Short mmCIF file of C-alpha atoms and ligand atoms in Angstrom, two decimals:
data_model
loop_
_atom_site.label_atom_id
_atom_site.label_comp_id
_atom_site.label_asym_id
_atom_site.label_seq_id
_atom_site.Cartn_x
_atom_site.Cartn_y
_atom_site.Cartn_z
CA UNK A 1183 -10.23 -60.12 118.92
CA UNK A 1184 -12.70 -60.44 121.82
CA UNK A 1185 -13.83 -57.28 123.46
CA UNK A 1186 -16.05 -56.47 126.39
CA UNK A 1187 -17.21 -53.50 128.39
CA UNK A 1188 -16.98 -53.73 132.18
CA UNK A 1189 -19.33 -51.69 134.36
CA UNK A 1190 -19.14 -51.35 138.15
CA UNK A 1191 -22.35 -49.80 139.42
CA UNK A 1192 -22.42 -48.67 143.07
CA UNK A 1193 -20.23 -51.58 144.17
CA UNK A 1194 -19.29 -51.86 147.84
CA UNK A 1195 -17.43 -54.56 149.72
CA UNK A 1196 -17.38 -54.82 153.49
CA UNK A 1197 -15.27 -57.38 155.33
CA UNK A 1198 -16.42 -58.33 158.83
CA UNK A 1199 -13.73 -58.23 161.51
CA UNK A 1200 -13.69 -60.63 164.48
CA UNK A 1201 -13.61 -57.56 166.78
CA UNK A 1202 -16.99 -56.56 165.34
CA UNK A 1203 -15.87 -53.43 163.48
CA UNK A 1204 -16.25 -54.01 159.72
CA UNK A 1205 -13.76 -52.83 157.05
CA UNK A 1206 -15.28 -51.06 154.06
CA UNK A 1207 -12.66 -52.06 151.51
CA UNK A 1208 -14.57 -50.69 148.47
CA UNK A 1209 -17.15 -47.91 148.74
CA UNK A 1210 -19.83 -47.25 146.18
CA UNK A 1211 -17.57 -47.81 143.19
CA UNK A 1212 -18.86 -46.60 139.81
CA UNK A 1213 -16.44 -47.24 136.96
CA UNK A 1214 -16.79 -48.19 133.30
CA UNK A 1215 -13.96 -49.79 131.37
CA UNK A 1216 -14.84 -49.45 127.72
CA UNK A 1217 -14.35 -52.10 125.05
CA UNK A 1218 -10.64 -52.57 124.47
CA UNK A 1219 -9.66 -49.92 127.00
CA UNK A 1220 -6.91 -50.23 129.61
CA UNK A 1221 -7.74 -48.57 132.92
CA UNK A 1222 -5.12 -48.32 135.64
CA UNK A 1223 -6.33 -48.39 139.23
CA UNK A 1224 -3.69 -46.82 141.47
CA UNK A 1225 -3.52 -45.98 145.13
CA UNK A 1226 -1.57 -46.63 148.31
CA UNK A 1227 -1.42 -49.99 150.05
CA UNK A 1228 -4.74 -51.03 151.58
CA UNK A 1229 -6.91 -48.62 149.54
CA UNK A 1230 -9.01 -51.42 147.99
CA UNK A 1231 -7.35 -52.02 144.60
CA UNK A 1232 -6.96 -55.80 144.89
CA UNK A 1233 -10.43 -56.17 146.33
CA UNK A 1234 -11.83 -54.33 143.27
CA UNK A 1235 -9.97 -56.70 140.96
CA UNK A 1236 -11.04 -59.76 142.94
CA UNK A 1237 -14.68 -58.58 142.79
CA UNK A 1238 -14.45 -58.43 138.99
CA UNK A 1239 -12.76 -61.84 138.85
CA UNK A 1240 -15.50 -63.29 141.05
CA UNK A 1241 -13.14 -64.18 143.89
CA UNK A 1242 -15.13 -61.91 146.24
CA UNK A 1243 -18.87 -61.20 146.30
CA UNK A 1244 -19.95 -57.55 146.47
CA UNK A 1245 -21.85 -56.50 149.60
CA UNK A 1246 -23.97 -54.27 147.34
CA UNK A 1247 -24.03 -53.05 143.74
CA UNK A 1248 -23.64 -54.80 140.40
CA UNK A 1249 -20.78 -55.74 138.11
CA UNK A 1250 -21.53 -56.30 134.43
CA UNK A 1251 -19.32 -57.70 131.65
CA UNK A 1252 -20.56 -57.18 128.12
CA UNK A 1253 -23.97 -56.07 129.38
CA UNK A 1254 -24.49 -59.18 131.53
CA UNK A 1255 -24.58 -58.84 135.34
CA UNK A 1256 -22.02 -61.34 136.63
CA UNK A 1257 -22.61 -61.06 140.40
CA UNK A 1258 -23.96 -64.62 140.56
CA UNK A 1259 -21.59 -66.08 137.95
CA UNK A 1260 -18.73 -68.37 139.00
CA UNK A 1261 -15.17 -67.06 138.43
CA UNK A 1262 -14.36 -69.71 135.80
CA UNK A 1263 -17.45 -68.74 133.78
CA UNK A 1264 -16.70 -64.99 133.72
CA UNK A 1265 -14.11 -65.24 130.95
CA UNK A 1266 -11.57 -63.05 132.74
CA UNK A 1267 -7.88 -63.91 133.19
CA UNK A 1268 -5.73 -62.60 136.00
CA UNK A 1269 -1.97 -62.03 136.21
CA UNK A 1270 -0.61 -61.60 139.74
CA UNK A 1271 2.59 -60.29 141.26
CA UNK A 1272 3.81 -63.81 142.02
CA UNK A 1273 2.44 -65.92 139.23
CA UNK A 1274 3.81 -69.33 140.14
CA UNK A 1275 4.32 -71.48 137.05
CA UNK A 1276 3.94 -75.25 137.35
CA UNK A 1277 7.58 -76.17 138.13
CA UNK A 1278 7.39 -79.72 136.72
CA UNK A 1279 5.93 -78.59 133.36
CA UNK A 1280 7.80 -77.03 130.42
CA UNK A 1281 6.93 -73.56 129.16
CA UNK A 1282 4.88 -75.20 126.38
CA UNK A 1283 2.95 -77.32 128.89
CA UNK A 1284 2.44 -74.34 131.20
CA UNK A 1285 0.93 -72.38 128.31
CA UNK A 1286 -1.20 -75.33 127.20
CA UNK A 1287 -2.50 -76.06 130.70
CA UNK A 1288 -5.50 -73.65 130.79
CA UNK A 1289 -6.66 -75.03 127.41
CA UNK A 1290 -6.25 -78.66 128.50
CA UNK A 1291 -8.39 -77.85 131.55
CA UNK A 1292 -11.06 -76.55 129.19
CA UNK A 1293 -10.73 -79.72 127.09
CA UNK A 1294 -9.87 -77.90 123.87
CA UNK A 1295 -8.91 -80.11 120.89
CA UNK A 1296 -5.19 -80.91 120.54
CA UNK A 1297 -4.65 -79.05 117.24
CA UNK A 1298 -6.32 -75.91 118.60
CA UNK A 1299 -4.06 -76.06 121.70
CA UNK A 1300 -0.97 -76.41 119.53
CA UNK A 1301 -2.04 -73.46 117.35
CA UNK A 1302 -2.89 -71.14 120.26
CA UNK A 1303 0.23 -71.96 122.29
CA UNK A 1304 2.44 -71.32 119.24
CA UNK A 1305 0.65 -68.03 118.46
CA UNK A 1306 0.95 -66.85 122.08
CA UNK A 1307 4.64 -67.81 122.15
CA UNK A 1308 5.23 -65.81 118.95
CA UNK A 1309 3.48 -62.72 120.34
CA UNK A 1310 5.46 -62.85 123.58
CA UNK A 1311 8.74 -63.97 121.97
CA UNK A 1312 8.76 -67.23 123.93
CA UNK A 1313 9.14 -69.62 121.00
CA UNK A 1314 12.77 -70.51 121.69
CA UNK A 1315 11.94 -71.15 125.36
CA UNK A 1316 9.03 -73.56 124.84
CA UNK A 1317 10.97 -76.68 125.90
CA UNK A 1318 12.59 -75.07 128.97
CA UNK A 1319 11.56 -75.75 132.57
CA UNK A 1320 10.50 -72.70 134.66
CA UNK A 1321 13.61 -72.86 136.88
CA UNK A 1322 15.76 -72.30 133.79
CA UNK A 1323 14.07 -68.95 133.01
CA UNK A 1324 14.93 -65.41 134.11
CA UNK A 1325 12.44 -63.44 136.21
CA UNK A 1326 11.25 -61.48 133.18
CA UNK A 1327 10.83 -64.62 131.05
CA UNK A 1328 8.83 -66.27 133.83
CA UNK A 1329 6.54 -63.25 134.07
CA UNK A 1330 6.09 -63.35 130.28
CA UNK A 1331 5.04 -67.01 130.49
CA UNK A 1332 2.56 -66.03 133.24
CA UNK A 1333 1.12 -63.37 130.93
CA UNK A 1334 1.06 -65.95 128.12
CA UNK A 1335 -0.88 -68.39 130.28
CA UNK A 1336 -3.57 -65.71 130.75
CA UNK A 1337 -3.46 -64.68 127.09
CA UNK A 1338 -3.72 -68.15 125.58
CA UNK A 1339 -7.30 -68.43 126.81
CA UNK A 1340 -8.25 -65.32 124.79
CA UNK A 1341 -10.31 -63.95 127.68
CA UNK A 1342 -12.75 -61.06 127.38
CA UNK A 1343 -11.00 -59.17 130.17
CA UNK A 1344 -7.43 -59.09 131.50
CA UNK A 1345 -6.80 -58.31 135.15
CA UNK A 1346 -3.29 -57.41 136.24
CA UNK A 1347 -2.54 -57.18 139.97
CA UNK A 1348 0.84 -55.47 140.41
CA UNK A 1349 2.38 -57.77 137.78
CA UNK A 1350 5.76 -56.02 137.77
CA UNK A 1351 6.32 -55.40 141.49
CA UNK A 1352 8.78 -58.24 141.98
CA UNK A 1353 11.02 -57.37 139.04
CA UNK A 1354 14.13 -55.21 139.26
CA UNK A 1355 13.95 -51.63 137.97
CA UNK A 1356 15.37 -52.26 134.48
CA UNK A 1357 13.21 -55.28 133.81
CA UNK A 1358 10.13 -53.49 135.16
CA UNK A 1359 10.66 -50.76 132.59
CA UNK A 1360 11.07 -53.25 129.72
CA UNK A 1361 8.03 -55.30 130.77
CA UNK A 1362 5.96 -52.13 131.10
CA UNK A 1363 6.68 -51.28 127.47
CA UNK A 1364 6.01 -54.88 126.47
CA UNK A 1365 2.65 -55.05 128.26
CA UNK A 1366 1.65 -51.78 126.66
CA UNK A 1367 2.62 -53.03 123.22
CA UNK A 1368 0.72 -56.24 123.88
CA UNK A 1369 -2.37 -54.27 124.80
CA UNK A 1370 -2.14 -52.20 121.61
CA UNK A 1371 -1.85 -55.43 119.63
CA UNK A 1372 -4.63 -57.44 121.33
CA UNK A 1373 -6.99 -54.64 122.38
CA UNK A 1374 -8.37 -56.69 125.24
CA UNK A 1375 -10.31 -54.77 127.91
CA UNK A 1376 -7.92 -54.50 130.84
CA UNK A 1377 -7.94 -53.44 134.48
CA UNK A 1378 -4.40 -52.91 135.74
CA UNK A 1379 -3.69 -52.40 139.44
CA UNK A 1380 -0.55 -50.78 140.78
CA UNK A 1381 0.64 -48.76 143.77
CA UNK A 1382 3.49 -47.35 141.65
CA UNK A 1383 2.53 -43.89 140.41
CA UNK A 1384 5.08 -43.90 137.55
CA UNK A 1385 3.62 -47.15 136.21
CA UNK A 1386 0.13 -45.67 136.73
CA UNK A 1387 0.83 -42.71 134.46
CA UNK A 1388 2.76 -44.75 131.89
CA UNK A 1389 0.41 -47.74 131.44
CA UNK A 1390 -3.10 -46.43 131.12
CA UNK A 1391 -5.26 -44.55 128.71
CA UNK A 1392 -7.28 -43.74 131.80
CA UNK A 1393 -6.13 -43.57 135.38
CA UNK A 1394 -8.36 -44.04 138.42
CA UNK A 1395 -6.82 -43.00 141.73
CA UNK A 1396 -8.27 -44.70 144.80
CA UNK A 1397 -8.07 -43.87 148.50
CA UNK A 1398 -9.87 -45.58 151.39
CA UNK A 1399 -12.01 -47.65 149.01
CA UNK A 1400 -13.27 -44.68 146.98
CA UNK A 1401 -12.18 -43.37 143.57
CA UNK A 1402 -10.81 -39.84 143.93
CA UNK A 1403 -10.42 -39.08 140.23
CA UNK A 1404 -10.64 -41.00 136.95
CA UNK A 1405 -9.27 -39.25 133.86
CA UNK A 1406 -6.49 -39.34 131.29
CA UNK A 1407 -3.15 -39.70 133.10
CA UNK A 1408 -1.86 -36.30 132.02
CA UNK A 1409 -5.09 -34.64 133.13
CA UNK A 1410 -4.69 -36.26 136.53
CA UNK A 1411 -1.10 -34.98 136.63
CA UNK A 1412 -1.92 -31.44 135.54
CA UNK A 1413 -5.30 -31.00 137.20
CA UNK A 1414 -5.49 -33.28 140.24
CA UNK A 1415 -8.98 -33.33 141.78
CA UNK A 1416 -7.74 -32.91 145.34
CA UNK A 1417 -4.66 -32.69 147.56
CA UNK A 1418 -4.43 -36.47 147.92
CA UNK A 1419 -4.19 -37.04 144.15
CA UNK A 1420 -1.80 -34.06 143.82
CA UNK A 1421 0.60 -35.71 146.26
CA UNK A 1422 0.14 -39.32 145.11
CA UNK A 1423 0.73 -38.78 141.39
CA UNK A 1424 4.07 -37.28 140.38
CA UNK A 1425 7.61 -37.83 141.58
CA UNK A 1426 8.90 -35.74 143.29
CA UNK A 1427 5.37 -34.88 144.45
CA UNK A 1428 3.65 -31.55 143.87
CA UNK A 1429 4.95 -28.73 146.10
CA UNK A 1430 2.23 -27.36 148.36
CA UNK A 1431 2.22 -23.85 149.85
CA UNK A 1432 -0.57 -23.15 152.34
CA UNK A 1433 -1.89 -19.58 152.43
CA UNK A 1434 -4.97 -17.42 151.90
CA UNK A 1435 -6.55 -15.33 149.17
CA UNK A 1436 -6.55 -11.53 149.52
CA UNK A 1437 -8.27 -8.94 147.39
CA UNK A 1438 -6.31 -5.70 147.20
CA UNK A 1439 -5.37 -2.78 145.02
CA UNK A 1440 -3.26 -5.08 142.84
CA UNK A 1441 -6.05 -7.62 142.29
CA UNK A 1442 -6.40 -11.20 143.51
CA UNK A 1443 -3.34 -12.21 145.55
CA UNK A 1444 -2.18 -15.38 147.27
CA UNK A 1445 -0.59 -14.65 150.65
CA UNK A 1446 1.63 -17.56 151.80
CA UNK A 1447 1.17 -18.64 155.42
CA UNK A 1448 4.18 -18.16 157.70
CA UNK A 1449 6.31 -21.28 158.08
CA UNK A 1450 5.26 -23.56 160.94
CA UNK A 1451 8.51 -23.15 162.86
CA UNK A 1452 11.47 -20.81 163.04
CA UNK A 1453 11.54 -17.06 162.71
CA UNK A 1454 11.63 -16.88 158.89
CA UNK A 1455 9.08 -14.31 157.69
CA UNK A 1456 6.41 -15.54 155.27
CA UNK A 1457 7.07 -15.01 151.56
CA UNK A 1458 5.61 -11.96 149.80
CA UNK A 1459 2.08 -12.18 148.33
CA UNK A 1460 1.93 -13.62 144.81
CA UNK A 1461 -0.41 -12.41 142.07
CA UNK A 1462 -2.96 -15.02 140.97
CA UNK A 1463 -2.62 -15.71 137.24
CA UNK A 1464 -5.44 -14.65 134.93
CA UNK A 1465 -6.64 -18.22 134.36
CA UNK A 1466 -7.40 -18.66 138.09
CA UNK A 1467 -8.64 -15.21 139.07
CA UNK A 1468 -12.39 -15.68 138.65
CA UNK A 1469 -12.50 -18.91 140.66
CA UNK A 1470 -10.22 -17.62 143.41
CA UNK A 1471 -11.91 -14.26 143.93
CA UNK A 1472 -14.73 -16.24 145.60
CA UNK A 1473 -12.13 -17.40 148.18
CA UNK A 1474 -11.22 -13.96 149.57
CA UNK A 1475 -10.13 -14.32 153.19
CA UNK A 1476 -10.28 -18.12 153.07
CA UNK A 1477 -7.44 -20.62 153.32
CA UNK A 1478 -6.21 -22.17 150.08
CA UNK A 1479 -3.21 -24.27 149.14
CA UNK A 1480 -1.09 -23.34 146.12
CA UNK A 1481 0.36 -26.36 144.28
CA UNK A 1482 3.33 -26.20 141.92
CA UNK A 1483 4.88 -29.19 140.18
CA UNK A 1484 8.69 -29.42 140.52
CA UNK A 1485 9.14 -28.32 136.88
CA UNK A 1486 7.01 -25.22 137.54
CA UNK A 1487 9.67 -23.78 139.86
CA UNK A 1488 12.40 -22.76 137.47
CA UNK A 1489 16.02 -21.87 138.28
CA UNK A 1490 16.88 -20.13 135.06
CA UNK A 1491 19.59 -17.62 135.87
CA UNK A 1492 17.12 -14.74 135.51
CA UNK A 1493 15.97 -15.35 131.92
CA UNK A 1494 12.84 -13.47 130.86
CA UNK A 1495 9.68 -15.57 131.20
CA UNK A 1496 5.95 -15.39 130.39
CA UNK A 1497 3.67 -12.69 131.82
CA UNK A 1498 1.77 -14.82 134.34
CA UNK A 1499 4.66 -16.08 136.41
CA UNK A 1500 6.55 -14.34 139.15
CA UNK A 1501 10.15 -14.19 140.30
CA UNK A 1502 11.00 -14.76 143.98
CA UNK A 1503 14.10 -15.42 146.04
CA UNK A 1504 14.70 -18.96 147.21
CA UNK A 1505 17.39 -20.70 149.21
CA UNK A 1506 18.94 -23.82 147.70
CA UNK A 1507 19.49 -26.38 150.47
CA UNK A 1508 20.49 -29.57 148.69
CA UNK A 1509 21.20 -30.51 145.09
CA UNK A 1510 20.64 -34.04 143.77
CA UNK A 1511 22.18 -34.73 140.36
CA UNK A 1512 20.37 -37.66 138.75
CA UNK A 1513 21.88 -37.69 135.27
CA UNK A 1514 19.25 -36.35 132.89
CA UNK A 1515 17.80 -34.07 135.56
CA UNK A 1516 18.68 -32.31 138.79
CA UNK A 1517 16.44 -31.98 141.84
CA UNK A 1518 16.93 -28.87 143.89
CA UNK A 1519 15.59 -28.93 147.42
CA UNK A 1520 15.13 -25.43 148.74
CA UNK A 1521 12.81 -23.08 150.58
CA UNK A 1522 10.77 -20.00 149.77
CA UNK A 1523 9.67 -17.96 152.80
CA UNK A 1524 10.69 -20.88 155.02
CA UNK A 1525 8.45 -23.39 153.16
CA UNK A 1526 10.33 -26.34 151.64
CA UNK A 1527 9.99 -27.28 147.99
CA UNK A 1528 11.65 -29.43 145.34
CA UNK A 1529 12.35 -28.13 141.84
CA UNK A 1530 13.30 -30.16 138.79
CA UNK A 1531 15.85 -28.77 136.37
CA UNK A 1532 18.20 -29.93 133.62
CA UNK A 1533 21.40 -31.94 133.94
CA UNK A 1534 23.71 -28.93 133.85
CA UNK A 1535 22.21 -26.93 136.71
CA UNK A 1536 25.10 -24.86 138.13
CA UNK A 1537 23.68 -24.33 141.62
CA UNK A 1538 25.10 -25.59 144.90
CA UNK A 1539 23.65 -25.79 148.42
CA UNK A 1540 23.55 -22.64 150.57
CA UNK A 1541 23.07 -20.24 147.64
CA UNK A 1542 20.27 -17.70 147.48
CA UNK A 1543 18.85 -17.68 143.99
CA UNK A 1544 16.10 -16.06 142.03
CA UNK A 1545 13.49 -18.58 140.83
CA UNK A 1546 10.61 -18.17 138.48
CA UNK A 1547 7.23 -19.61 139.57
CA UNK A 1548 5.01 -20.66 136.67
CA UNK A 1549 1.79 -19.48 138.33
CA UNK A 1550 -0.16 -19.90 135.11
CA UNK A 1551 0.13 -23.68 135.50
CA UNK A 1552 -0.32 -23.68 139.28
CA UNK A 1553 -3.14 -25.60 140.98
CA UNK A 1554 -5.16 -24.19 143.88
CA UNK A 1555 -6.98 -26.27 146.47
CA UNK A 1556 -9.61 -25.40 149.05
CA UNK A 1557 -7.69 -25.28 152.35
CA UNK A 1558 -10.61 -26.81 154.26
CA UNK A 1559 -11.84 -29.61 151.97
CA UNK A 1560 -8.64 -30.20 149.97
CA UNK A 1561 -10.63 -30.11 146.70
CA UNK A 1562 -9.24 -28.44 143.60
CA UNK A 1563 -10.61 -24.97 142.93
CA UNK A 1564 -11.84 -24.18 139.42
P1 LIG B 2833 -2.08 -53.58 148.55
O1 LIG B 2833 -1.52 -52.62 147.56
O2 LIG B 2833 -1.32 -53.55 149.86
O3 LIG B 2833 -2.32 -54.94 148.03
P2 LIG B 2833 -4.86 -52.89 148.15
O4 LIG B 2833 -5.11 -51.48 147.76
O5 LIG B 2833 -4.89 -53.90 147.10
O6 LIG B 2833 -3.52 -52.98 148.99
P3 LIG B 2833 -6.91 -54.47 149.43
O7 LIG B 2833 -6.09 -55.70 149.48
O8 LIG B 2833 -8.01 -54.40 148.45
O9 LIG B 2833 -5.97 -53.20 149.28
O10 LIG B 2833 -7.49 -54.23 150.90
C1 LIG B 2833 -8.39 -53.17 151.21
C2 LIG B 2833 -8.79 -53.26 152.69
O11 LIG B 2833 -9.57 -54.43 152.91
C3 LIG B 2833 -7.60 -53.38 153.64
O12 LIG B 2833 -7.91 -52.66 154.81
C4 LIG B 2833 -7.51 -54.86 153.91
O13 LIG B 2833 -6.96 -55.11 155.20
C5 LIG B 2833 -8.98 -55.29 153.87
N1 LIG B 2833 -9.15 -56.68 153.41
C6 LIG B 2833 -8.81 -57.17 152.20
N2 LIG B 2833 -9.14 -58.50 152.10
C7 LIG B 2833 -9.69 -58.82 153.30
C8 LIG B 2833 -10.24 -60.04 153.84
N3 LIG B 2833 -10.30 -61.17 153.12
N4 LIG B 2833 -10.70 -60.00 155.10
C9 LIG B 2833 -10.68 -58.86 155.83
N5 LIG B 2833 -10.18 -57.70 155.39
C10 LIG B 2833 -9.70 -57.67 154.15
#
């Protein structure tokens, strides 16, 4: 097993534009991918993910900063000498070569001895369950099989670092799910240091041990996926990670006789009165008391708004009236689209949710697990 640590230190990449105005695709990136770790880099289209990957592969030169693999700065090292292998969204196989020959190709290029090529191709085929396909031509393979050969072609070289650039984007939903599990299993087995780029937030949470969320060329948060989900660093991350996204209620903090309260802002249109003030749960009180009189945004994940038919709940939540507007039954779960004090939200509940549109219902808000954000900067509070 070959391992390597990757370190980006203050890396920026600026592309000149013919109009004169430059694009800062990557801004002052600092990121370490530890030996054997898989880090997922996620963010919307154009945020700089592919550029980051291409900088590590050596296909772009940084404008400033350093990139090191295994303690060696690689800025001036040619792509083919960096010992990284990349799998793209559209990995074209050589159409006139069999699967075996496609897998052997990178080793032939490196002039490896024939018996070593045979051994490594067979081992790769075993790992990826391609053995029975070795004599096939690429046009006789399914989409998933082709993508597995593309992964095999990267793997056969036994690189220090794997780079995946949206490798599953072109596959249908079922196959994407299967390949996701397969790539994860492969990583567990090989333990090769990996940077995995995706714009798909479900894949981002599922694939990585660590998730880095990027926006406008800058990393917004890098942490364990569930930490990012539960404690997003700012409003952008809160909305990008999670489907349906986190519900956001703008408002302000008030200090009164009943302690620290969140007063929801009135809805932007219509004549619906704003919802009643909500008590801030114990866990958040100290941090939010510094925000008295200032705008904040309350964030609740869809599963933290619970339609439970009035069952008793924990001490730090609160019960409010909501209007159910639409009900989407998705099989294992139901999404309820409704409003509280005129502000729209989506709640997630079980398969057998009895509600229908137009009903007024009592919902329980799990304020203990809520997130609060600074209304001016968008940063998480506390
Ligand atoms: P996507 O998910 O759509 O592939 P991305 O997050 O990978 O997006 P990048 O491809 O890294 O984004 O692009 C980041 C920014 O840099 C974009 O504004 C893009 O237009 C710009 N950019 C990328 N490559 C070049 C280039 N060769 N010349 C000029 N601008 C570029």
